[in-house]
Coordinates of C-alpha atoms in Angstrom, one line a residue:
M1 CA 12.2 7.8 -35.7
A2 CA 11.2 10.0 -32.7
S3 CA 14.0 10.7 -30.1
F4 CA 13.4 11.6 -26.5
D5 CA 15.4 12.7 -23.4
L6 CA 13.6 10.2 -21.3
F7 CA 11.5 7.1 -22.3
V8 CA 9.3 5.8 -19.5
I9 CA 8.2 2.2 -19.7
G10 CA 5.1 1.9 -17.5
G11 CA 2.2 4.2 -16.8
G12 CA 1.6 3.5 -13.1
S13 CA 2.3 5.9 -10.2
G14 CA 6.1 5.9 -10.4
G15 CA 6.2 6.3 -14.2
V16 CA 3.6 9.0 -14.4
A17 CA 5.2 11.0 -11.6
C18 CA 8.6 10.8 -13.2
A19 CA 7.3 11.6 -16.7
R20 CA 5.4 14.7 -15.6
R21 CA 8.2 16.1 -13.4
A22 CA 10.8 15.5 -16.1
A23 CA 8.6 17.2 -18.7
S24 CA 8.0 20.2 -16.4
H25 CA 11.8 20.8 -16.5
G26 CA 11.9 20.9 -20.2
A27 CA 12.8 17.3 -21.0
G28 CA 11.3 15.5 -24.1
V29 CA 9.5 12.6 -22.6
A30 CA 7.6 9.6 -23.9
L31 CA 5.6 7.1 -21.8
A32 CA 4.5 3.7 -23.0
E33 CA 1.7 1.8 -21.4
P34 CA -0.4 -1.1 -22.9
N35 CA -3.2 -0.9 -20.3
R36 CA -5.0 1.8 -18.4
L37 CA -3.0 4.6 -17.0
G38 CA -2.6 4.7 -13.2
G39 CA -1.3 1.2 -12.7
T40 CA -2.3 -1.0 -9.8
C41 CA -3.1 2.0 -7.4
V42 CA -5.8 3.6 -9.5
N43 CA -7.2 0.6 -11.3
R44 CA -7.2 -2.2 -8.8
G45 CA -5.5 -1.1 -5.7
C46 CA -5.5 2.0 -3.4
V47 CA -8.3 4.0 -5.0
P48 CA -11.0 1.3 -5.4
K49 CA -9.9 -0.2 -2.1
K50 CA -10.4 3.1 -0.2
L51 CA -13.8 3.7 -1.9
M52 CA -14.9 0.3 -0.7
S53 CA -13.5 1.0 2.7
Y54 CA -15.7 4.1 2.9
A55 CA -18.7 1.9 2.0
A56 CA -17.9 -0.6 4.7
A57 CA -17.6 2.2 7.3
F58 CA -21.2 3.4 6.5
G59 CA -22.6 0.1 7.7
R60 CA -21.1 0.5 11.1
G61 CA -21.8 4.2 11.2
F62 CA -25.6 3.6 11.1
E63 CA -25.2 1.7 14.4
T64 CA -23.1 4.5 15.9
A65 CA -25.7 7.1 15.0
R66 CA -28.3 5.5 17.3
G67 CA -26.4 6.8 20.3
Y68 CA -26.6 10.3 19.0
G69 CA -30.4 10.2 18.7
W70 CA -30.8 9.2 15.1
G71 CA -33.6 6.7 14.8
V72 CA -32.6 4.0 12.4
A73 CA -35.6 1.7 12.2
E74 CA -33.8 -0.9 10.3
R75 CA -30.4 -1.4 8.8
P76 CA -30.4 0.2 5.3
K77 CA -30.0 -2.3 2.5
L78 CA -26.7 -2.4 0.6
D79 CA -26.8 -2.7 -3.2
F80 CA -23.3 -4.2 -3.6
R81 CA -23.3 -4.3 -7.4
A82 CA -24.3 -0.7 -7.5
L83 CA -21.3 0.1 -5.2
L84 CA -18.9 -1.7 -7.5
A85 CA -20.4 -0.1 -10.6
N86 CA -20.0 3.4 -9.1
R87 CA -16.5 2.5 -8.0
N88 CA -15.5 1.5 -11.5
R89 CA -17.0 4.7 -13.0
E90 CA -14.8 6.8 -10.6
V91 CA -11.7 4.7 -11.7
E92 CA -12.5 5.4 -15.3
R93 CA -12.8 9.1 -14.6
L94 CA -9.4 9.0 -13.0
N95 CA -7.9 7.3 -16.0
G96 CA -8.9 10.2 -18.1
I97 CA -7.5 12.7 -15.7
Y98 CA -4.1 10.9 -15.7
G99 CA -4.0 11.1 -19.5
G100 CA -4.9 14.7 -19.4
L101 CA -2.2 15.5 -16.9
L102 CA 0.5 13.8 -19.0
R103 CA -0.6 15.5 -22.2
D104 CA -0.8 18.9 -20.5
A105 CA 2.8 18.4 -19.2
G106 CA 3.9 17.7 -22.8
V107 CA 4.5 13.9 -22.4
E108 CA 3.8 11.8 -25.5
I109 CA 1.7 8.8 -24.5
L110 CA 2.3 5.7 -26.5
R111 CA -0.3 2.9 -26.2
G112 CA 1.4 -0.5 -26.3
R113 CA 4.0 -2.7 -24.8
A114 CA 7.5 -1.4 -24.9
T115 CA 10.6 -3.6 -25.5
L116 CA 14.2 -2.5 -25.4
R117 CA 16.1 -3.3 -28.6
G118 CA 19.6 -2.3 -27.5
R119 CA 21.6 0.9 -28.1
D120 CA 22.9 2.5 -31.3
K121 CA 26.3 3.9 -32.1
E122 CA 25.5 7.2 -30.5
G123 CA 24.6 5.4 -27.2
L124 CA 20.9 6.0 -27.6
F125 CA 18.5 3.4 -26.3
R126 CA 16.2 1.8 -29.0
V127 CA 12.7 1.1 -27.8
E128 CA 10.0 -0.6 -29.8
V129 CA 6.3 0.0 -29.2
E130 CA 3.7 -1.8 -31.4
G131 CA 6.3 -2.1 -34.3
R132 CA 7.4 1.5 -34.1
H133 CA 11.0 2.3 -33.0
H134 CA 12.0 5.2 -30.8
A135 CA 15.3 6.5 -29.5
A136 CA 16.0 7.8 -26.0
K137 CA 19.0 9.1 -24.1
R138 CA 17.6 7.6 -20.8
V139 CA 15.1 4.9 -20.0
L140 CA 13.0 4.5 -16.8
I141 CA 11.6 1.1 -16.0
A142 CA 8.4 1.5 -14.0
T143 CA 6.4 -1.6 -14.9
G144 CA 5.2 -2.5 -11.3
G145 CA 4.3 -5.9 -10.1
H146 CA 1.5 -8.4 -10.2
P147 CA -0.1 -10.9 -7.7
A148 CA 1.9 -14.0 -7.2
C149 CA 2.0 -17.0 -4.9
P150 CA 5.5 -18.2 -4.0
N151 CA 4.2 -21.6 -2.9
A152 CA 2.5 -24.1 -5.1
I153 CA -0.9 -24.8 -3.6
E154 CA -3.2 -27.4 -5.2
G155 CA -6.4 -25.8 -6.5
L156 CA -5.2 -22.2 -6.0
D157 CA -6.6 -21.4 -9.4
L158 CA -10.0 -21.5 -7.8
A159 CA -9.1 -18.5 -5.7
V160 CA -9.2 -14.8 -6.8
T161 CA -6.7 -12.1 -6.2
S162 CA -7.1 -8.5 -5.1
D163 CA -7.2 -7.6 -8.8
F164 CA -10.6 -9.3 -9.0
V165 CA -11.9 -7.9 -5.7
Y166 CA -11.1 -4.3 -6.5
E167 CA -11.7 -4.3 -10.3
Q168 CA -14.5 -6.7 -11.2
V169 CA -18.3 -6.6 -10.6
Y170 CA -19.5 -9.6 -8.6
D171 CA -22.0 -10.7 -6.0
L172 CA -21.1 -10.1 -2.3
P173 CA -20.1 -13.5 -1.0
A174 CA -21.8 -14.8 2.2
K175 CA -18.5 -16.3 3.4
V176 CA -15.0 -15.3 2.3
A177 CA -11.7 -16.9 3.2
V178 CA -8.5 -14.8 2.8
V179 CA -5.2 -16.5 2.5
G180 CA -2.6 -14.1 3.9
G181 CA -2.4 -11.6 6.8
G182 CA -0.6 -8.7 5.2
Y183 CA -2.0 -5.3 3.9
I184 CA -4.1 -6.7 1.2
G185 CA -5.4 -9.7 3.2
L186 CA -6.5 -7.6 6.2
E187 CA -8.0 -4.8 4.1
S188 CA -10.0 -7.2 1.9
A189 CA -11.3 -9.2 4.8
S190 CA -12.2 -6.2 6.8
I191 CA -13.9 -4.4 3.9
L192 CA -16.0 -7.4 2.9
A193 CA -16.9 -8.2 6.5
G194 CA -18.0 -4.6 7.0
L195 CA -20.2 -5.0 3.9
G196 CA -21.9 -8.1 5.3
A197 CA -19.7 -11.1 4.6
E198 CA -18.4 -13.6 7.1
A199 CA -14.6 -13.3 6.8
T200 CA -11.8 -15.6 7.9
V201 CA -8.1 -14.7 7.6
I202 CA -5.8 -17.7 7.2
M203 CA -2.1 -16.8 7.8
R204 CA 1.2 -18.5 8.4
Q205 CA 2.2 -16.1 11.1
E206 CA 0.8 -16.0 14.6
K207 CA -0.3 -12.4 14.1
P208 CA -1.1 -10.3 11.0
L209 CA 1.1 -7.6 9.5
R210 CA 4.6 -9.2 9.6
G211 CA 7.2 -6.5 10.0
F212 CA 5.0 -4.1 11.8
D213 CA 5.5 -3.1 15.5
E214 CA 4.5 -6.0 17.8
D215 CA 2.2 -3.9 20.0
V216 CA 0.4 -2.8 16.8
R217 CA 0.0 -6.3 15.6
R218 CA -1.4 -7.5 19.0
E219 CA -3.8 -4.6 19.3
L220 CA -5.1 -4.8 15.8
T221 CA -5.7 -8.5 16.1
E222 CA -7.8 -8.0 19.2
Q223 CA -9.8 -5.2 17.7
L224 CA -10.5 -7.0 14.4
E225 CA -11.7 -10.0 16.3
G226 CA -14.0 -7.6 18.2
Y227 CA -15.5 -6.6 14.8
G228 CA -16.2 -10.2 14.0
L229 CA -13.2 -11.0 11.8
R230 CA -12.0 -14.6 12.3
F231 CA -8.3 -15.6 12.3
M232 CA -6.7 -18.9 11.7
P233 CA -3.1 -18.2 12.7
S234 CA 0.0 -20.4 12.2
A235 CA -1.7 -22.3 9.5
Q236 CA -0.3 -23.5 6.2
V237 CA -2.7 -23.9 3.3
S238 CA -2.3 -27.2 1.4
A239 CA -5.2 -27.0 -1.0
V240 CA -8.3 -25.1 -2.2
E241 CA -11.1 -27.5 -3.1
R242 CA -14.6 -27.3 -4.5
D243 CA -17.2 -28.1 -1.9
G244 CA -20.7 -28.4 -3.4
D245 CA -21.6 -24.9 -4.7
G246 CA -18.8 -23.4 -2.7
L247 CA -15.1 -23.8 -1.9
C248 CA -13.0 -25.1 1.0
V249 CA -9.5 -24.1 2.1
V250 CA -7.6 -27.0 3.5
T251 CA -5.0 -26.5 6.2
E252 CA -3.3 -28.7 8.8
R253 CA -5.4 -26.9 11.4
G254 CA -8.7 -27.6 9.8
R255 CA -10.9 -26.7 6.8
V256 CA -12.5 -23.3 6.1
A257 CA -15.7 -23.2 3.9
A258 CA -16.2 -20.1 1.7
D259 CA -18.0 -18.8 -1.3
M260 CA -14.9 -16.8 -2.3
V261 CA -11.3 -17.5 -1.6
I262 CA -8.9 -14.5 -1.9
N263 CA -5.2 -15.3 -2.4
A264 CA -3.4 -12.4 -0.7
T265 CA -0.1 -14.0 0.0
G266 CA 2.1 -11.8 -2.2
R267 CA 0.7 -8.8 -4.0
L268 CA 4.0 -7.6 -5.2
V269 CA 6.2 -10.7 -5.3
K270 CA 6.6 -10.8 -9.0
P271 CA 7.9 -7.6 -10.8
M272 CA 6.7 -7.3 -14.4
T273 CA 10.2 -7.1 -15.9
D274 CA 10.3 -10.3 -18.1
G275 CA 10.3 -10.1 -21.9
I276 CA 11.1 -6.4 -22.2
G277 CA 14.7 -6.7 -23.3
L278 CA 16.5 -6.1 -20.0
D279 CA 18.6 -9.2 -20.0
E280 CA 19.6 -8.6 -23.6
I281 CA 21.3 -5.3 -22.8
G282 CA 22.9 -6.5 -19.5
V283 CA 20.6 -5.2 -16.9
H284 CA 21.1 -7.0 -13.6
R285 CA 18.1 -8.2 -11.8
N286 CA 17.5 -10.1 -8.5
Q287 CA 16.1 -13.6 -8.3
G288 CA 12.6 -12.3 -8.3
G289 CA 13.2 -10.2 -11.4
A290 CA 13.4 -6.8 -9.8
V291 CA 16.0 -4.4 -11.4
L292 CA 19.0 -3.9 -9.1
V293 CA 19.6 -0.1 -8.7
Q294 CA 21.7 2.3 -6.7
G295 CA 19.8 3.5 -3.7
D296 CA 20.6 7.2 -4.2
T297 CA 20.2 7.5 -8.0
F298 CA 18.0 4.5 -8.9
E299 CA 20.4 3.8 -11.8
S300 CA 20.8 0.2 -12.9
S301 CA 23.9 -1.7 -13.9
V302 CA 23.4 -0.2 -17.4
P303 CA 24.2 3.6 -17.4
G304 CA 21.3 5.7 -18.3
L305 CA 18.7 3.0 -17.4
F306 CA 16.8 3.6 -14.2
A307 CA 14.0 1.7 -12.3
V308 CA 11.6 2.8 -9.5
G309 CA 8.7 1.3 -7.6
D310 CA 7.7 -2.3 -7.2
C311 CA 10.0 -3.5 -10.1
S312 CA 13.2 -2.2 -8.5
D313 CA 15.5 -3.4 -5.8
H314 CA 17.6 -0.8 -4.0
G315 CA 18.4 -2.8 -0.8
G316 CA 15.2 -2.2 1.1
H317 CA 16.6 0.2 3.7
G318 CA 15.9 -2.3 6.5
L319 CA 12.2 -2.5 5.6
T320 CA 10.1 -5.5 4.5
A321 CA 9.0 -5.4 0.9
S322 CA 5.4 -4.7 1.9
Q323 CA 6.5 -1.6 3.7
Y324 CA 8.3 0.1 0.8
D325 CA 6.5 -1.3 -2.3
L326 CA 3.8 1.4 -2.0
T327 CA 2.3 4.0 -4.3
P328 CA 3.7 7.1 -2.6
V329 CA 7.2 5.5 -2.5
A330 CA 7.1 4.9 -6.3
I331 CA 6.0 8.5 -6.8
A332 CA 8.7 9.8 -4.6
E333 CA 11.3 7.7 -6.4
G334 CA 10.1 8.7 -9.8
R335 CA 10.2 12.4 -8.9
A336 CA 13.7 11.9 -7.4
V337 CA 14.9 10.5 -10.7
A338 CA 13.4 13.4 -12.7
E339 CA 14.8 16.0 -10.3
G340 CA 18.3 14.5 -10.4
L341 CA 18.5 14.1 -14.1
F342 CA 16.7 17.3 -15.4
N343 CA 16.8 19.9 -12.5
D344 CA 20.2 19.3 -10.9
N345 CA 18.4 18.7 -7.7
P346 CA 19.3 15.4 -6.0
I347 CA 16.5 14.3 -3.7
E348 CA 16.9 11.7 -1.0
V349 CA 13.8 9.7 -0.4
A350 CA 13.0 9.6 3.3
Y351 CA 12.7 5.8 3.8
D352 CA 13.5 6.0 7.5
T353 CA 10.3 8.1 8.1
L354 CA 8.1 6.4 5.6
P355 CA 4.5 6.6 6.6
T356 CA 2.0 4.0 5.7
A357 CA -1.6 3.1 6.5
V358 CA -3.6 -0.1 6.5
F359 CA -7.2 0.7 5.7
C360 CA -8.9 -2.1 7.6
T361 CA -11.3 -1.3 10.5
P362 CA -9.8 0.0 12.7
Q363 CA -7.1 1.6 10.6
V364 CA -3.4 1.3 11.2
G365 CA -1.0 4.2 10.9
S366 CA 2.7 3.5 11.0
C367 CA 5.8 5.8 10.6
G368 CA 9.4 5.0 11.3
M369 CA 11.1 2.2 13.2
S370 CA 9.2 -0.4 15.3
E371 CA 10.4 -0.8 18.8
A372 CA 12.1 -4.1 17.8
T373 CA 13.8 -2.5 14.8
A374 CA 15.1 0.4 16.9
K375 CA 16.5 -2.0 19.5
G376 CA 18.0 -4.1 16.8
R377 CA 19.9 -1.1 15.6
G378 CA 21.4 -0.7 19.0
L379 CA 19.3 2.3 20.1
D380 CA 18.4 2.8 23.8
V381 CA 14.7 3.5 23.5
R382 CA 12.0 5.1 25.5
V383 CA 8.5 3.9 24.7
Y384 CA 5.2 5.8 25.3
T385 CA 1.8 4.2 24.8
T386 CA -1.8 5.0 25.4
R387 CA -5.1 3.2 24.9
F388 CA -8.5 4.9 25.2
R389 CA -12.1 5.0 23.9
P390 CA -12.4 7.8 21.4
M391 CA -15.0 10.5 22.0
L392 CA -17.0 9.4 19.0
H393 CA -18.1 6.3 20.9
A394 CA -18.8 7.9 24.2
L395 CA -22.5 8.0 23.3
S396 CA -22.6 5.0 21.0
G397 CA -21.8 2.5 23.7
E398 CA -19.5 0.7 21.3
E399 CA -16.4 -0.7 22.8
R400 CA -14.0 0.7 20.2
K401 CA -10.5 1.6 21.3
T402 CA -7.7 3.8 20.0
F403 CA -4.1 2.8 20.6
M404 CA -1.0 5.0 20.1
K405 CA 2.7 4.4 20.5
V406 CA 5.8 6.6 20.3
V407 CA 9.3 5.2 20.2
V408 CA 12.1 7.6 21.1
D409 CA 15.9 7.3 20.8
A410 CA 16.9 8.1 24.4
D411 CA 20.4 9.2 23.6
C412 CA 19.3 12.2 21.4
D413 CA 15.5 12.4 22.3
R414 CA 14.6 12.0 18.6
V415 CA 11.2 10.4 17.8
V416 CA 12.0 7.4 15.6
G417 CA 8.6 5.7 15.5
C418 CA 4.9 6.6 15.7
F419 CA 2.1 4.1 15.5
M420 CA -1.7 4.2 15.8
V421 CA -4.6 1.8 15.7
G422 CA -7.9 3.6 15.4
D423 CA -10.2 5.8 13.5
E424 CA -8.5 8.1 10.9
A425 CA -5.0 6.7 11.7
G426 CA -4.0 7.2 8.1
E427 CA -4.8 10.9 8.2
I428 CA -3.1 11.5 11.5
I429 CA 0.1 9.6 10.7
Q430 CA 0.8 11.8 7.7
G431 CA 1.3 14.9 9.9
L432 CA 3.5 13.0 12.2
A433 CA 5.7 11.9 9.3
V434 CA 6.4 15.5 8.5
A435 CA 7.6 16.2 12.0
M436 CA 9.7 13.0 12.1
T437 CA 11.3 13.7 8.7
A438 CA 12.3 17.1 10.1
G439 CA 14.0 15.3 13.0
A440 CA 11.5 16.2 15.7
T441 CA 12.4 15.3 19.3
K442 CA 10.1 14.2 22.1
A443 CA 10.7 17.5 23.8
E444 CA 9.4 19.2 20.6
F445 CA 6.3 16.9 20.6
D446 CA 5.8 17.9 24.3
R447 CA 6.0 21.7 23.4
T448 CA 3.4 21.3 20.7
V449 CA -0.1 22.4 21.7
G450 CA -2.7 19.8 21.0
V451 CA -6.1 20.3 19.2
H452 CA -8.8 19.6 21.7
P453 CA -10.9 17.6 21.8
S454 CA -9.3 15.2 19.3
A455 CA -7.6 11.8 19.3
A456 CA -4.5 13.3 17.6
E457 CA -3.7 15.5 20.6
E458 CA -2.7 12.3 22.5
F459 CA 0.5 12.1 20.5
V460 CA 1.7 15.4 22.0
T461 CA 0.4 14.8 25.5
L462 CA 2.2 11.5 26.3
Y463 CA 4.6 12.2 29.1
Q464 CA 5.3 9.0 31.1
P465 CA 7.4 6.4 29.3
R466 CA 6.4 2.7 29.6
K467 CA 8.3 0.8 32.3
G468 CA 10.3 -2.2 31.3

C-alpha cells in the first residue's frame, strides 16, 4: 500500500495547484482524477470560453477596421464547427501540459474516482481508487462543482448547460435563449451573439450580474443592448417546451422562441462531494454539500482533511458565491494550503481585493467592494466615475463607450473598489488589484503617471469625486 504526505482528490485548478506546490516543498503527493485534468476551467469553462470570446470579437473587428481604411468588401464567413474543433484541440493540448507539470513536480497521478475509507490506527487516511488502497497523512478535497438548477422547471431537460456550449461540437443556433443573468449567462449570450446568433437573456433580476456594483450593472445592460443583446428582466421561467423544430421558453412575461436554450442559473450550485466518504468520517458540510472549512487554514471538521475551491465553504467573506467560486481563487487557496502545511509559510488569500472579469462584449473588470457594499460596512465613501469613447473607435464611428469607477474610503483615503466596463477590462483590472492589495490610497493613484494615450490612464487621472 502506497503512503503519501498529501492525497489530493480532484484534478481541477485548486487540486493541481496544491499538489504541485506541495511536491515542490518535498512532500510525497498523489492526485486522483477520473476525468481530464484541468477541471471545469480548462475543459469546459475559462479556457474554451475565452477562445470563443476572441472569435466573437473578430466579427466586430472587421467592422471597426473600415474606419481605418481597410476595405472589407463583405463580411468574412465564419466556419463555426471549425472554430469548435480548433478550440477542442487546444484544450486537449492543455490536458497534456497539466499532466506533464504534475509528473515533473513528482506528483503521482491516479486515474479514477477516489473514495475515503476512514482512518487506520496510526491516524492515516485510507483512500480507495479503482480498487487499490492508499494511505495519506492529509487529504485535500478539490472536486469542484457542476451545473445545477435550484428550481424545478418543466422541460428543463431540453436545455443545455455551459458544459455543452464550451465542450461539444454543434451547429451555431440562429436563436438562443439564455436563462440566467450571471457570469455564464452573459458570456454565453454575448459570445454566441457576436458569432451571429440572435440572443435573449431571461433573468429573475431587473439587471444582470447580481452582487456587482449597481453602476456597472446599469452601464453593462445599456451597452449590451446596444450590441443587439435582448433582455427579459424580472421574469420567472415556468417551462421549456418544444415548438415545431425549435424550443420555447415560457415565462409570465411572455414566450421566447429559440433553437437552443442554455440553462445558466447556477453553474456552481452543487459541489461534487457526494459519495466520496465524507459523511462516513464525520466531515461537516453545508446544505448544498460544500465542505465547511476554517477561513484561514481551509481545514475541515476532521483534522488533516482540507477543502478548497467550489466544493468548500469558508463563510464567503461578504461576497456572493459567483464572486469567489472562481479558478484563480481555487488556485490561491490550494497554494495557501500547501504553503501552510509544507513550507511553514501561512498565506492569507486576499478576498477583499479579489479581481474578476466577465468576458462578454464589452468586458467587465471588478476588484474590491462595490459602492453599496462599502456603505453597508459603514464606510464614508468618495466615488469617482468617468465615461468616454475609447480612441479605438474615434475613426470607426461606432458608439462604444468605456466606463470606470473608483470607490474610496474617505476616512483613510484607501481605494476599496475599482470597476470598468469596456475593452480589455480584464487585463486592466489585474494591475489595479496589485495596487489595492498593497493598500494603495487615492493620493497614490493620483501620484502615478499614466500611460498615454491609453484607456487605463483614466484610473489615475480621476480627480473630482461624484456629487451626491
